Structure formats: C-alpha cells, structure tokens
Amino acid sequence: MDITIHTSFLPHTDPEESLAFYRDVLGFEVRNDVGTGTMRWITVGPAGQPGTNILLAPPAVDPGITDDERRTIAEMMAKGTYGWILLATPDLDGTFEKIQASDAEVVQEPTEQPYGMRDCAFRDPAGNLVRIQELR
C-alpha cells in the first residue's frame, strides 16, 4: 500500500485569527478559503509540501452532532483539550522565538523530553495545542 496523510483537521473559533497564526506566524501557505464569517473552511500547509494540509474548520457543524455533543466540543475547546497537532522543525529554538514574539500562548518552552525528543508547545487562537518537535 502507498498511503499518505493528506489533510488533518483543526477547529477554529475565529477564522481570521487562525489564518493569521498559521499563515503569518507559522508561514504556511493558504491553499483554499471557502465560506464566510465563522462558517469558513481554510486549508493551509507548509511551503514546498503541497500534499500536506491542515483544514481549519468551524467545529460541531455536522448535522449529525447532537446539542449535547456541541456543548461538549465547545467546553473542550475552551479548555484547550479538543484539537492538537504535532509539527517538526530542524531549528526549534529559532521557531520558538518567532512564535513567542507573536504573543501566542506558550504552553512549554523548548524541553528535552524523557522519551528522547526535544520539543515545545503553544496554543493557537482556538486553543488547539501546537507541539513542535526538533528534527535531529
């Protein structure tokens, strides 16, 4: 089999704030931007990797989701426990400094983990955890 990861989903609460974070802070390309207001689906991805995408989407809009499930999703997003993504860079310290300068919420400064990885973590504007590992 030849399977790749094409698109991963992260929820947004404010499409403009999310777009500014992923485009302007992380430097991702905007691949698609559909919809209006809070009902926008924005696809972004790293430059030079056209087959790898993140879909920033409004949460809980699926008609099959119940009101209780919508409340649960909203509560989890408010706590920052609903969405997360793991990224990687060869320059963790430089990347950390750039993101920290953007006033993004720092969750963890660059740290050597006991499992052999050095990483840091931030929250995006919707509260999603963005963990960045150092490529060695």
Coordinates of C-alpha atoms in Angstrom, one line a residue:
M1 CA 0.0 0.0 0.0
D2 CA 1.0 3.6 -0.6
I3 CA -0.9 5.8 1.8
T4 CA 0.0 9.4 2.8
I5 CA -1.5 11.9 5.2
H6 CA -3.2 14.4 3.0
T7 CA -5.2 16.6 5.3
S8 CA -5.6 16.9 9.1
F9 CA -8.4 18.8 10.8
L10 CA -8.2 21.5 13.4
P11 CA -11.2 23.5 14.6
H12 CA -11.2 27.3 14.7
T13 CA -13.4 29.8 16.6
D14 CA -12.2 32.9 14.7
P15 CA -11.1 32.2 11.1
E16 CA -9.2 35.5 10.7
E17 CA -7.2 34.8 13.9
S18 CA -6.4 31.2 12.9
L19 CA -5.5 32.3 9.4
A20 CA -3.1 35.0 10.8
F21 CA -1.5 32.4 13.1
Y22 CA -1.0 29.6 10.6
R23 CA -0.1 31.9 7.6
D24 CA 1.7 34.9 9.2
V25 CA 3.3 33.2 12.3
L26 CA 4.0 29.7 11.1
G27 CA 4.5 30.7 7.5
F28 CA 2.0 28.2 6.0
E29 CA 0.6 28.8 2.5
V30 CA -3.2 29.3 2.1
R31 CA -4.4 26.6 -0.2
N32 CA -8.2 27.1 -0.1
D33 CA -10.6 29.5 1.7
V34 CA -14.3 28.7 1.4
G35 CA -17.3 30.2 3.1
T36 CA -17.9 33.4 5.1
G37 CA -17.9 34.7 8.6
T38 CA -17.3 31.9 11.2
M39 CA -18.5 29.4 8.6
R40 CA -15.2 29.3 6.8
W41 CA -13.1 26.3 5.9
I42 CA -9.4 27.3 5.3
T43 CA -6.8 24.9 4.1
V44 CA -3.2 25.7 4.9
G45 CA 0.1 23.8 4.5
P46 CA 3.8 24.2 4.7
A47 CA 5.5 25.7 1.7
G48 CA 7.1 23.1 -0.6
Q49 CA 4.8 20.4 0.7
P50 CA 1.7 20.7 -1.5
G51 CA 0.4 17.3 -0.4
T52 CA 0.3 18.1 3.3
N53 CA -2.6 20.2 4.6
I54 CA -4.4 21.3 7.7
L55 CA -8.1 22.1 7.4
L56 CA -9.1 24.9 9.8
A57 CA -12.8 24.4 10.1
P58 CA -15.7 25.5 12.2
P59 CA -16.4 23.0 15.0
A60 CA -19.5 21.0 15.5
V61 CA -21.3 22.0 12.3
D62 CA -22.0 18.4 11.2
P63 CA -25.8 18.0 11.3
G64 CA -25.4 14.6 12.9
I65 CA -23.9 16.1 16.0
T66 CA -26.3 16.5 18.9
D67 CA -26.7 19.6 21.0
D68 CA -25.0 17.8 24.0
E69 CA -22.1 16.9 21.7
R70 CA -21.8 20.6 20.5
R71 CA -21.7 21.7 24.2
T72 CA -19.0 19.1 24.9
I73 CA -16.9 20.2 22.0
A74 CA -17.3 23.9 23.0
E75 CA -16.2 23.0 26.6
M76 CA -13.2 21.0 25.4
M77 CA -12.1 23.8 23.0
A78 CA -12.4 26.4 25.8
K79 CA -10.1 24.2 28.0
G80 CA -7.7 23.5 25.0
T81 CA -8.3 19.8 25.1
Y82 CA -10.2 19.2 21.8
G83 CA -7.7 19.7 18.9
W84 CA -3.9 19.3 18.7
I85 CA -1.2 18.8 16.1
L86 CA 2.4 17.8 16.1
L87 CA 4.8 19.7 13.8
A88 CA 8.6 19.4 13.4
T89 CA 11.5 21.8 12.5
P90 CA 15.3 21.5 12.4
D91 CA 15.5 24.9 14.2
L92 CA 13.4 24.5 17.3
D93 CA 14.9 27.5 19.2
G94 CA 14.5 29.9 16.2
T95 CA 11.0 28.7 15.6
F96 CA 10.1 29.0 19.3
E97 CA 11.5 32.6 19.4
K98 CA 9.5 33.6 16.3
I99 CA 6.2 32.1 17.6
Q100 CA 6.8 33.5 21.1
A101 CA 7.3 37.0 19.7
S102 CA 3.8 36.7 18.1
D103 CA 2.2 36.7 21.6
A104 CA 0.9 33.1 21.1
E105 CA 0.2 31.4 24.3
V106 CA 3.3 29.4 25.4
V107 CA 2.5 26.0 26.9
Q108 CA 6.0 24.7 27.1
E109 CA 9.4 26.2 26.3
P110 CA 11.9 24.0 24.4
T111 CA 12.5 21.0 26.6
E112 CA 14.4 17.7 26.3
Q113 CA 11.8 15.0 26.9
P114 CA 12.5 11.8 28.7
Y115 CA 11.5 9.8 25.6
G116 CA 14.4 11.3 23.6
M117 CA 12.7 14.2 21.8
R118 CA 13.2 17.9 22.3
D119 CA 10.1 20.0 21.7
C120 CA 8.0 23.0 22.7
A121 CA 4.3 23.8 22.7
F122 CA 1.9 26.6 22.0
R123 CA -1.9 27.2 21.8
D124 CA -3.3 28.5 18.5
P125 CA -6.1 31.2 18.7
A126 CA -8.8 28.5 19.0
G127 CA -7.0 26.8 21.9
N128 CA -5.6 23.9 19.9
L129 CA -2.3 22.6 21.2
V130 CA 0.5 23.0 18.6
R131 CA 3.5 20.9 19.7
I132 CA 6.7 21.3 17.7
Q133 CA 9.5 18.7 17.8
E134 CA 13.1 19.3 16.8
L135 CA 14.3 17.2 13.8
R136 CA 17.7 15.8 14.5

